[in-house]
Amino acid sequence: MRIPILDLKPATAELRADLDAACRRVLDSGHFLLGPELEAFEREYAASTGAAHCVGVANGLEAMQLVLLAWGVGPGDEVIVPSNGYIATWLAASQVGATIVPCEPDPRTYNLDPSRLAALVSPRTKVILPIHLYGQAADIEAINLVARPRGIKVLEDGAQSHGARQGGRQCGNLGDAAGISFYPSKNLGALADGGAVLTNDAGLADRSRHLRNYGSKVRYQNEYAGLNSRLSELQAAFLRVKLVHLAAWNARRVALARRYREALAGIDGLTLPWVPAWAEPVWHLFVVRTARRDALRDFLTNRGIGSQVHYPIPPHLSGAYRHLGWKAGRFPLAEALAQEVLSLPIGPHHTAAEIDEVAHAVRDFFGQA
Ligand SMILES: *Cc1c(COP(=O)(O)O)cnc(C)c1O
């Protein structure tokens, strides 16, 4: 691909000297798990989000799973999740034994539609677990209005929304807790797997901290049945380097997204991302929608332009949830999105000229150059 959807090499190149220094620091320290780099990263990342506590863990899936475990969510409890989006959100709930209750998205934002929640909650609903999909905040204020009076917790899937905001407050600090992923391609990505729990609840932070380390407070005294889900010193040190650049890199994404929106405005048959007035997205992905999605993707591929479908199979139709017996047609909005969305190249190291070239190719495809 001449224009890949995302290339991680320039990001590493830009920070190479600092990453090398971070690596040397960890190698020289002889400390590889649960050490000073992790503590420093947890402090710095929490401060950058406004949340009181950060607990570094092994990945985003386990970050969400640990919060659910810490809240005692399990068999017999219901967790409301988006019907569209990535399967990790569903897996976090089903792997603690909870029952999945899918909620269809707002057809404009593709984020969980709060107006559908009242019909989905039951006395067994323990948690609502929205994704800030593609880097744009779900309407947590509206979700909180349903959750708070009923004693339901709100867990944010913040894997795609590092630095995004709703009404001035950061994603990851809008609900009761957030699960964050530092998978390498995320806006804040480690150089391997990584994740974090964010919360303002000291008790939850404490419990998550023990649960990520076999449920142990004092070595070899296991209070709870935990996981092994630690964020390594090396990855914490790399993340400290990258955190310094997160805001600037997000700003580059915002500028490129604006460029796309101007260049692609008014194309018949193409739906651009819709941003509510209160949202400040960080454009983890730039997702367009068209009934001619597969043909557009082929057209771009032929021009050396990368693209991706996030995500081609909604969780309820994937093999992992076949046993639930949900058939095609059960969640029509999620299914339509799976057929029609396409992610165009966007990342902090794409150039304006590259974005112009992609936009030009899209216009050509629709015959509206
Ligand atoms: C990446 C991602 C995750 C999972 O993160 P991992 O660190 O790979 O476990 C969860 N939810 C969403 C929406 C994601 O994009």
Tab-separated table of C-alpha atoms and ligand atoms in Angstrom:
chain	number	residue	atom	x	y	z
A	1	MET	CA	0.000	0.000	0.000
A	2	ARG	CA	1.345	3.438	-0.875
A	3	ILE	CA	-0.997	4.955	1.717
A	4	PRO	CA	-1.527	2.425	4.506
A	5	ILE	CA	-4.495	2.851	6.827
A	6	LEU	CA	-1.973	3.302	9.643
A	7	ASP	CA	1.808	2.921	9.760
A	8	LEU	CA	3.439	2.606	13.175
A	9	LYS	CA	7.014	2.973	11.937
A	10	PRO	CA	7.059	6.814	11.692
A	11	ALA	CA	5.676	7.058	15.235
A	12	THR	CA	8.503	4.928	16.562
A	13	ALA	CA	11.021	6.844	14.435
A	14	GLU	CA	9.869	10.228	15.772
A	15	LEU	CA	10.360	9.074	19.381
A	16	ARG	CA	13.267	6.720	18.799
A	17	ALA	CA	15.834	8.372	21.058
A	18	ASP	CA	13.410	8.620	23.987
A	19	LEU	CA	12.187	5.046	23.500
A	20	ASP	CA	15.770	3.787	23.422
A	21	ALA	CA	16.504	5.683	26.631
A	22	ALA	CA	13.380	4.270	28.302
A	23	CYS	CA	14.401	0.763	27.285
A	24	ARG	CA	17.917	1.239	28.666
A	25	ARG	CA	16.504	2.601	31.929
A	26	VAL	CA	14.390	-0.520	32.454
A	27	LEU	CA	17.144	-2.942	31.453
A	28	ASP	CA	19.553	-1.223	33.833
A	29	SER	CA	17.028	-1.206	36.676
A	30	GLY	CA	16.696	-4.993	36.775
A	31	HIS	CA	13.034	-4.421	37.687
A	32	PHE	CA	10.554	-5.789	35.152
A	33	LEU	CA	7.120	-5.993	36.792
A	34	LEU	CA	5.210	-3.849	39.312
A	35	GLY	CA	8.026	-1.355	39.694
A	36	PRO	CA	8.741	2.373	39.487
A	37	GLU	CA	7.936	2.832	35.773
A	38	LEU	CA	4.442	1.409	36.268
A	39	GLU	CA	3.854	3.601	39.321
A	40	ALA	CA	5.027	6.689	37.463
A	41	PHE	CA	2.945	5.883	34.389
A	42	GLU	CA	-0.156	5.257	36.489
A	43	ARG	CA	0.305	8.640	38.167
A	44	GLU	CA	0.986	10.485	34.904
A	45	TYR	CA	-1.825	8.841	32.941
A	46	ALA	CA	-4.381	9.378	35.696
A	47	ALA	CA	-3.364	13.054	35.877
A	48	SER	CA	-3.678	13.450	32.102
A	49	THR	CA	-7.269	12.143	32.169
A	50	GLY	CA	-8.429	13.862	35.337
A	51	ALA	CA	-9.310	10.498	36.941
A	52	ALA	CA	-8.059	9.977	40.476
A	53	HIS	CA	-6.700	6.464	39.977
A	54	CYS	CA	-5.075	4.425	37.215
A	55	VAL	CA	-4.215	0.743	37.486
A	56	GLY	CA	-2.003	-0.588	34.697
A	57	VAL	CA	-2.985	-4.032	33.426
A	58	ALA	CA	-2.096	-6.415	30.615
A	59	ASN	CA	-4.652	-5.361	27.981
A	60	GLY	CA	-7.976	-3.634	27.394
A	61	LEU	CA	-10.107	-6.758	27.561
A	62	GLU	CA	-8.801	-7.647	31.007
A	63	ALA	CA	-9.094	-4.043	32.195
A	64	MET	CA	-12.868	-4.274	31.677
A	65	GLN	CA	-13.013	-7.821	33.027
A	66	LEU	CA	-11.155	-6.789	36.205
A	67	VAL	CA	-13.585	-3.947	36.875
A	68	LEU	CA	-16.552	-6.285	36.458
A	69	LEU	CA	-14.904	-8.829	38.785
A	70	ALA	CA	-14.145	-6.102	41.306
A	71	TRP	CA	-17.812	-5.054	41.255
A	72	GLY	CA	-18.803	-8.682	41.820
A	73	VAL	CA	-20.601	-8.940	38.475
A	74	GLY	CA	-21.175	-12.574	37.504
A	75	PRO	CA	-23.733	-15.211	36.598
A	76	GLY	CA	-27.298	-13.965	36.861
A	77	ASP	CA	-26.283	-10.337	36.309
A	78	GLU	CA	-26.977	-8.450	33.103
A	79	VAL	CA	-24.557	-6.113	31.329
A	80	ILE	CA	-25.825	-3.824	28.562
A	81	VAL	CA	-23.309	-3.551	25.701
A	82	PRO	CA	-23.429	-1.985	22.213
A	83	SER	CA	-24.829	-4.297	19.525
A	84	ASN	CA	-22.158	-2.933	17.158
A	85	GLY	CA	-18.455	-2.515	17.747
A	86	TYR	CA	-15.620	-4.750	18.799
A	87	ILE	CA	-16.186	-8.151	20.345
A	88	ALA	CA	-13.834	-7.461	23.295
A	89	THR	CA	-16.575	-5.435	24.982
A	90	TRP	CA	-18.940	-8.399	24.876
A	91	LEU	CA	-16.218	-10.844	25.931
A	92	ALA	CA	-15.411	-8.827	29.055
A	93	ALA	CA	-18.998	-9.283	30.212
A	94	SER	CA	-19.501	-12.880	29.127
A	95	GLN	CA	-16.153	-14.024	30.525
A	96	VAL	CA	-17.207	-13.047	34.051
A	97	GLY	CA	-20.365	-15.094	33.463
A	98	ALA	CA	-22.752	-12.164	33.062
A	99	THR	CA	-25.642	-12.121	30.582
A	100	ILE	CA	-25.155	-9.889	27.537
A	101	VAL	CA	-27.953	-7.426	26.731
A	102	PRO	CA	-27.156	-5.697	23.407
A	103	CYS	CA	-28.308	-2.135	22.763
A	104	GLU	CA	-28.556	-0.789	19.224
A	105	PRO	CA	-26.622	2.370	18.264
A	106	ASP	CA	-27.734	5.889	17.511
A	107	PRO	CA	-27.844	5.735	13.687
A	108	ARG	CA	-25.957	9.035	13.394
A	109	THR	CA	-23.073	8.537	15.831
A	110	TYR	CA	-22.947	4.697	15.846
A	111	ASN	CA	-22.565	4.940	19.622
A	112	LEU	CA	-24.944	3.245	22.043
A	113	ASP	CA	-28.374	4.910	21.831
A	114	PRO	CA	-29.355	6.093	25.332
A	115	SER	CA	-33.015	6.442	24.337
A	116	ARG	CA	-33.219	2.653	24.041
A	117	LEU	CA	-31.835	1.936	27.518
A	118	ALA	CA	-34.984	2.305	29.600
A	119	ALA	CA	-36.582	-0.570	27.672
A	120	LEU	CA	-33.525	-2.788	28.208
A	121	VAL	CA	-32.841	-2.379	31.921
A	122	SER	CA	-34.178	-4.979	34.340
A	123	PRO	CA	-33.764	-5.583	38.070
A	124	ARG	CA	-30.737	-7.736	37.120
A	125	THR	CA	-28.943	-4.995	35.154
A	126	LYS	CA	-25.669	-4.278	36.977
A	127	VAL	CA	-23.614	-2.419	34.395
A	128	ILE	CA	-23.962	-0.405	31.199
A	129	LEU	CA	-20.796	-0.774	29.120
A	130	PRO	CA	-20.696	1.730	26.225
A	131	ILE	CA	-17.807	2.062	23.773
A	132	HIS	CA	-16.560	5.506	22.738
A	133	LEU	CA	-16.519	4.147	19.222
A	134	TYR	CA	-13.957	5.353	16.670
A	135	GLY	CA	-12.666	7.894	19.215
A	136	GLN	CA	-15.893	9.836	19.818
A	137	ALA	CA	-17.572	9.925	23.218
A	138	ALA	CA	-20.778	7.975	23.673
A	139	ASP	CA	-23.466	10.137	25.283
A	140	ILE	CA	-22.464	9.238	28.842
A	141	GLU	CA	-24.449	12.106	30.344
A	142	ALA	CA	-27.640	10.586	28.954
A	143	ILE	CA	-26.497	7.084	29.932
A	144	ASN	CA	-25.775	8.242	33.487
A	145	LEU	CA	-29.306	9.657	33.707
A	146	VAL	CA	-30.658	6.132	33.190
A	147	ALA	CA	-28.013	4.385	35.295
A	148	ARG	CA	-27.630	6.557	38.414
A	149	PRO	CA	-31.212	6.454	39.778
A	150	ARG	CA	-31.290	2.684	39.338
A	151	GLY	CA	-27.916	2.010	41.008
A	152	ILE	CA	-26.484	0.705	37.735
A	153	LYS	CA	-22.739	1.215	37.183
A	154	VAL	CA	-21.353	2.713	33.975
A	155	LEU	CA	-18.112	1.194	32.680
A	156	GLU	CA	-16.600	2.986	29.686
A	157	ASP	CA	-14.781	1.004	27.009
A	158	GLY	CA	-12.103	3.629	26.429
A	159	ALA	CA	-9.959	1.596	24.056
A	160	GLN	CA	-10.433	4.014	21.151
A	161	SER	CA	-10.866	7.344	22.912
A	162	HIS	CA	-7.599	8.420	24.587
A	163	GLY	CA	-7.950	12.175	25.042
A	164	ALA	CA	-11.485	12.462	23.621
A	165	ARG	CA	-13.980	14.597	25.535
A	166	GLN	CA	-17.646	15.038	26.246
A	167	GLY	CA	-18.504	18.574	27.258
A	168	GLY	CA	-14.960	19.303	28.374
A	169	ARG	CA	-14.507	16.139	30.483
A	170	GLN	CA	-12.294	13.347	29.273
A	171	CYS	CA	-13.474	9.941	28.203
A	172	GLY	CA	-12.351	7.472	30.828
A	173	ASN	CA	-13.492	9.899	33.515
A	174	LEU	CA	-17.186	10.133	32.639
A	175	GLY	CA	-18.687	7.002	34.187
A	176	ASP	CA	-17.875	4.935	37.295
A	177	ALA	CA	-14.788	3.369	35.736
A	178	ALA	CA	-13.131	2.833	32.366
A	179	GLY	CA	-11.189	0.033	30.717
A	180	ILE	CA	-8.420	1.376	28.486
A	181	SER	CA	-6.350	-0.467	25.886
A	182	PHE	CA	-2.816	0.408	24.817
A	183	TYR	CA	-2.764	-2.043	21.910
A	184	PRO	CA	-0.077	-0.687	19.539
A	185	SER	CA	-2.473	0.871	16.998
A	186	LYS	CA	-4.545	2.804	19.569
A	187	ASN	CA	-4.126	6.582	19.867
A	188	LEU	CA	-1.951	5.866	22.911
A	189	GLY	CA	-0.290	2.577	22.034
A	190	ALA	CA	2.405	0.536	23.740
A	191	LEU	CA	4.904	-1.574	21.787
A	192	ALA	CA	3.024	-4.715	22.815
A	193	ASP	CA	-0.222	-5.351	24.687
A	194	GLY	CA	-1.158	-3.077	27.558
A	195	GLY	CA	-4.191	-1.683	29.323
A	196	ALA	CA	-5.453	0.251	32.323
A	197	VAL	CA	-8.372	0.739	34.652
A	198	LEU	CA	-9.329	4.364	35.352
A	199	THR	CA	-11.636	5.361	38.192
A	200	ASN	CA	-12.304	7.957	40.871
A	201	ASP	CA	-13.292	5.194	43.310
A	202	ALA	CA	-10.349	4.410	45.606
A	203	GLY	CA	-11.892	1.121	46.715
A	204	LEU	CA	-12.346	-0.067	43.139
A	205	ALA	CA	-8.795	0.974	42.249
A	206	ASP	CA	-7.469	-0.942	45.234
A	207	ARG	CA	-9.429	-4.064	44.406
A	208	SER	CA	-8.406	-3.918	40.718
A	209	ARG	CA	-4.776	-3.558	41.790
A	210	HIS	CA	-5.023	-6.796	43.770
A	211	LEU	CA	-7.082	-8.630	41.174
A	212	ARG	CA	-4.518	-7.927	38.398
A	213	ASN	CA	-1.926	-9.697	40.558
A	214	TYR	CA	-3.631	-12.998	41.463
A	215	GLY	CA	-5.923	-11.318	43.973
A	216	SER	CA	-2.988	-10.849	46.301
A	217	LYS	CA	-2.502	-7.880	48.641
A	218	VAL	CA	0.398	-9.368	50.504
A	219	ARG	CA	2.573	-11.815	48.621
A	220	TYR	CA	1.188	-15.377	48.790
A	221	GLN	CA	-1.937	-14.240	50.600
A	222	ASN	CA	-4.695	-14.404	48.014
A	223	GLU	CA	-7.795	-12.558	49.150
A	224	TYR	CA	-9.677	-12.959	45.895
A	225	ALA	CA	-9.474	-15.221	42.829
A	226	GLY	CA	-7.657	-12.797	40.533
A	227	LEU	CA	-5.947	-12.812	37.167
A	228	ASN	CA	-2.369	-12.405	36.077
A	229	SER	CA	-2.808	-9.137	34.218
A	230	ARG	CA	0.187	-6.912	34.827
A	231	LEU	CA	1.512	-4.077	32.659
A	232	SER	CA	5.268	-4.591	32.301
A	233	GLU	CA	7.871	-2.041	33.325
A	234	LEU	CA	9.126	-1.881	29.744
A	235	GLN	CA	5.689	-1.076	28.318
A	236	ALA	CA	4.988	1.418	31.112
A	237	ALA	CA	8.282	3.169	30.295
A	238	PHE	CA	7.402	3.286	26.567
A	239	LEU	CA	3.910	4.574	27.372
A	240	ARG	CA	5.390	7.381	29.493
A	241	VAL	CA	7.330	8.524	26.418
A	242	LYS	CA	4.280	8.332	24.170
A	243	LEU	CA	1.883	9.973	26.644
A	244	VAL	CA	3.854	13.222	26.342
A	245	HIS	CA	2.955	13.320	22.625
A	246	LEU	CA	-0.665	12.145	22.851
A	247	ALA	CA	-2.261	15.607	22.729
A	248	ALA	CA	-0.148	16.767	19.776
A	249	TRP	CA	-0.749	13.542	17.876
A	250	ASN	CA	-4.492	13.752	18.545
A	251	ALA	CA	-4.422	17.349	17.267
A	252	ARG	CA	-2.878	16.125	14.014
A	253	ARG	CA	-5.679	13.564	13.678
A	254	VAL	CA	-8.262	16.307	14.290
A	255	ALA	CA	-6.709	18.458	11.537
A	256	LEU	CA	-6.673	15.539	9.086
A	257	ALA	CA	-10.287	14.651	9.915
A	258	ARG	CA	-11.299	18.261	9.221
A	259	ARG	CA	-9.520	18.017	5.879
A	260	TYR	CA	-11.413	14.827	5.004
A	261	ARG	CA	-14.723	16.375	6.008
A	262	GLU	CA	-14.153	19.373	3.773
A	263	ALA	CA	-12.855	17.343	0.832
A	264	LEU	CA	-15.621	14.713	1.025
A	265	ALA	CA	-18.564	17.012	1.753
A	266	GLY	CA	-21.666	16.646	-0.379
A	267	ILE	CA	-20.935	13.328	-2.101
A	268	ASP	CA	-24.154	11.590	-3.024
A	269	GLY	CA	-24.199	8.087	-1.548
A	270	LEU	CA	-21.519	8.705	1.078
A	271	THR	CA	-22.258	9.411	4.755
A	272	LEU	CA	-19.547	11.226	6.702
A	273	PRO	CA	-19.010	10.930	10.472
A	274	TRP	CA	-21.508	12.969	12.506
A	275	VAL	CA	-20.203	14.855	15.533
A	276	PRO	CA	-22.655	16.147	18.152
A	277	ALA	CA	-21.945	19.665	19.432
A	278	TRP	CA	-20.772	18.346	22.825
A	279	ALA	CA	-18.310	15.791	21.462
A	280	GLU	CA	-14.591	16.354	20.904
A	281	PRO	CA	-13.487	13.213	19.080
A	282	VAL	CA	-9.851	12.122	18.662
A	283	TRP	CA	-10.446	10.263	15.386
A	284	HIS	CA	-9.022	6.880	16.295
A	285	LEU	CA	-10.678	5.927	13.017
A	286	PHE	CA	-12.241	7.984	10.229
A	287	VAL	CA	-15.274	5.945	9.240
A	288	VAL	CA	-17.463	6.644	6.226
A	289	ARG	CA	-20.607	4.789	5.319
A	290	THR	CA	-21.901	3.718	1.915
A	291	ALA	CA	-24.080	0.984	0.444
A	292	ARG	CA	-21.270	0.456	-2.106
A	293	ARG	CA	-18.692	-0.220	0.598
A	294	ASP	CA	-17.030	-3.340	-0.852
A	295	ALA	CA	-16.667	-1.780	-4.298
A	296	LEU	CA	-15.195	1.386	-2.769
A	297	ARG	CA	-12.740	-0.696	-0.796
A	298	ASP	CA	-11.604	-2.560	-3.936
A	299	PHE	CA	-11.299	0.717	-5.841
A	300	LEU	CA	-9.065	2.194	-3.130
A	301	THR	CA	-6.963	-0.963	-2.923
A	302	ASN	CA	-6.325	-0.739	-6.671
A	303	ARG	CA	-5.026	2.780	-6.145
A	304	GLY	CA	-2.674	1.636	-3.397
A	305	ILE	CA	-4.828	3.086	-0.616
A	306	GLY	CA	-5.398	1.028	2.528
A	307	SER	CA	-8.754	0.785	4.281
A	308	GLN	CA	-10.404	-1.492	6.826
A	309	VAL	CA	-13.842	-2.536	7.976
A	310	HIS	CA	-14.444	-1.933	11.697
A	311	TYR	CA	-16.173	-4.359	12.085
A	312	PRO	CA	-17.410	-6.769	9.417
A	313	ILE	CA	-19.327	-9.182	11.684
A	314	PRO	CA	-21.430	-7.922	14.589
A	315	PRO	CA	-20.718	-9.879	17.776
A	316	HIS	CA	-24.156	-11.552	17.871
A	317	LEU	CA	-23.472	-13.214	14.495
A	318	SER	CA	-19.937	-14.335	15.323
A	319	GLY	CA	-19.079	-17.916	16.204
A	320	ALA	CA	-18.223	-16.918	19.765
A	321	TYR	CA	-21.920	-16.185	20.467
A	322	ARG	CA	-23.567	-18.775	18.229
A	323	HIS	CA	-24.820	-20.594	21.327
A	324	LEU	CA	-27.030	-17.583	22.170
A	325	GLY	CA	-29.031	-18.320	19.041
A	326	TRP	CA	-29.294	-14.741	17.742
A	327	LYS	CA	-30.044	-14.820	14.021
A	328	ALA	CA	-29.474	-12.263	11.259
A	329	GLY	CA	-32.104	-9.543	11.546
A	330	ARG	CA	-32.039	-9.483	15.369
A	331	PHE	CA	-29.981	-6.259	15.565
A	332	PRO	CA	-30.571	-4.580	12.190
A	333	LEU	CA	-28.670	-1.341	12.856
A	334	ALA	CA	-25.531	-3.216	13.912
A	335	GLU	CA	-25.903	-5.484	10.892
A	336	ALA	CA	-26.336	-2.571	8.455
A	337	LEU	CA	-23.222	-0.869	9.826
A	338	ALA	CA	-21.220	-4.074	9.439
A	339	GLN	CA	-22.206	-4.049	5.742
A	340	GLU	CA	-21.624	-0.369	5.064
A	341	VAL	CA	-18.810	1.169	7.147
A	342	LEU	CA	-15.296	1.722	5.857
A	343	SER	CA	-12.338	3.195	7.742
A	344	LEU	CA	-10.093	5.459	5.659
A	345	PRO	CA	-6.409	6.085	6.460
A	346	ILE	CA	-5.898	8.386	9.430
A	347	GLY	CA	-3.033	8.659	11.877
A	348	PRO	CA	-0.755	11.322	13.321
A	349	HIS	CA	1.862	10.674	10.657
A	350	HIS	CA	-0.306	10.855	7.571
A	351	THR	CA	0.334	13.997	5.535
A	352	ALA	CA	-2.279	16.433	4.272
A	353	ALA	CA	-1.287	15.430	0.727
A	354	GLU	CA	-2.048	11.790	1.506
A	355	ILE	CA	-5.459	12.667	2.912
A	356	ASP	CA	-6.146	14.773	-0.211
A	357	GLU	CA	-5.184	11.835	-2.399
A	358	VAL	CA	-7.515	9.473	-0.542
A	359	ALA	CA	-10.353	11.995	-0.706
A	360	HIS	CA	-9.740	12.511	-4.413
A	361	ALA	CA	-9.906	8.750	-5.012
A	362	VAL	CA	-13.182	8.525	-3.077
A	363	ARG	CA	-14.628	11.356	-5.208
A	364	ASP	CA	-13.483	9.553	-8.345
A	365	PHE	CA	-15.183	6.366	-7.213
A	366	PHE	CA	-18.493	8.158	-6.812
A	367	GLY	CA	-18.000	9.973	-10.134
A	368	GLN	CA	-18.186	13.296	-8.320
A	369	ALA	CA	-14.622	14.534	-8.761
B	1	LIG	C1	-8.815	-2.531	21.053
B	1	LIG	C2	-10.135	-2.621	21.680
B	1	LIG	C3	-10.371	-3.402	22.822
B	1	LIG	C4	-9.423	-4.418	23.355
B	1	LIG	O1	-8.196	-4.037	23.681
B	1	LIG	P1	-7.043	-5.120	23.879
B	1	LIG	O2	-5.990	-4.340	24.554
B	1	LIG	O3	-6.662	-5.622	22.531
B	1	LIG	O4	-7.576	-6.211	24.754
B	1	LIG	C5	-11.603	-3.318	23.427
B	1	LIG	N1	-12.581	-2.546	22.955
B	1	LIG	C6	-12.413	-1.808	21.851
B	1	LIG	C7	-13.534	-0.962	21.385
B	1	LIG	C8	-11.195	-1.827	21.169
B	1	LIG	O5	-11.044	-1.096	20.060
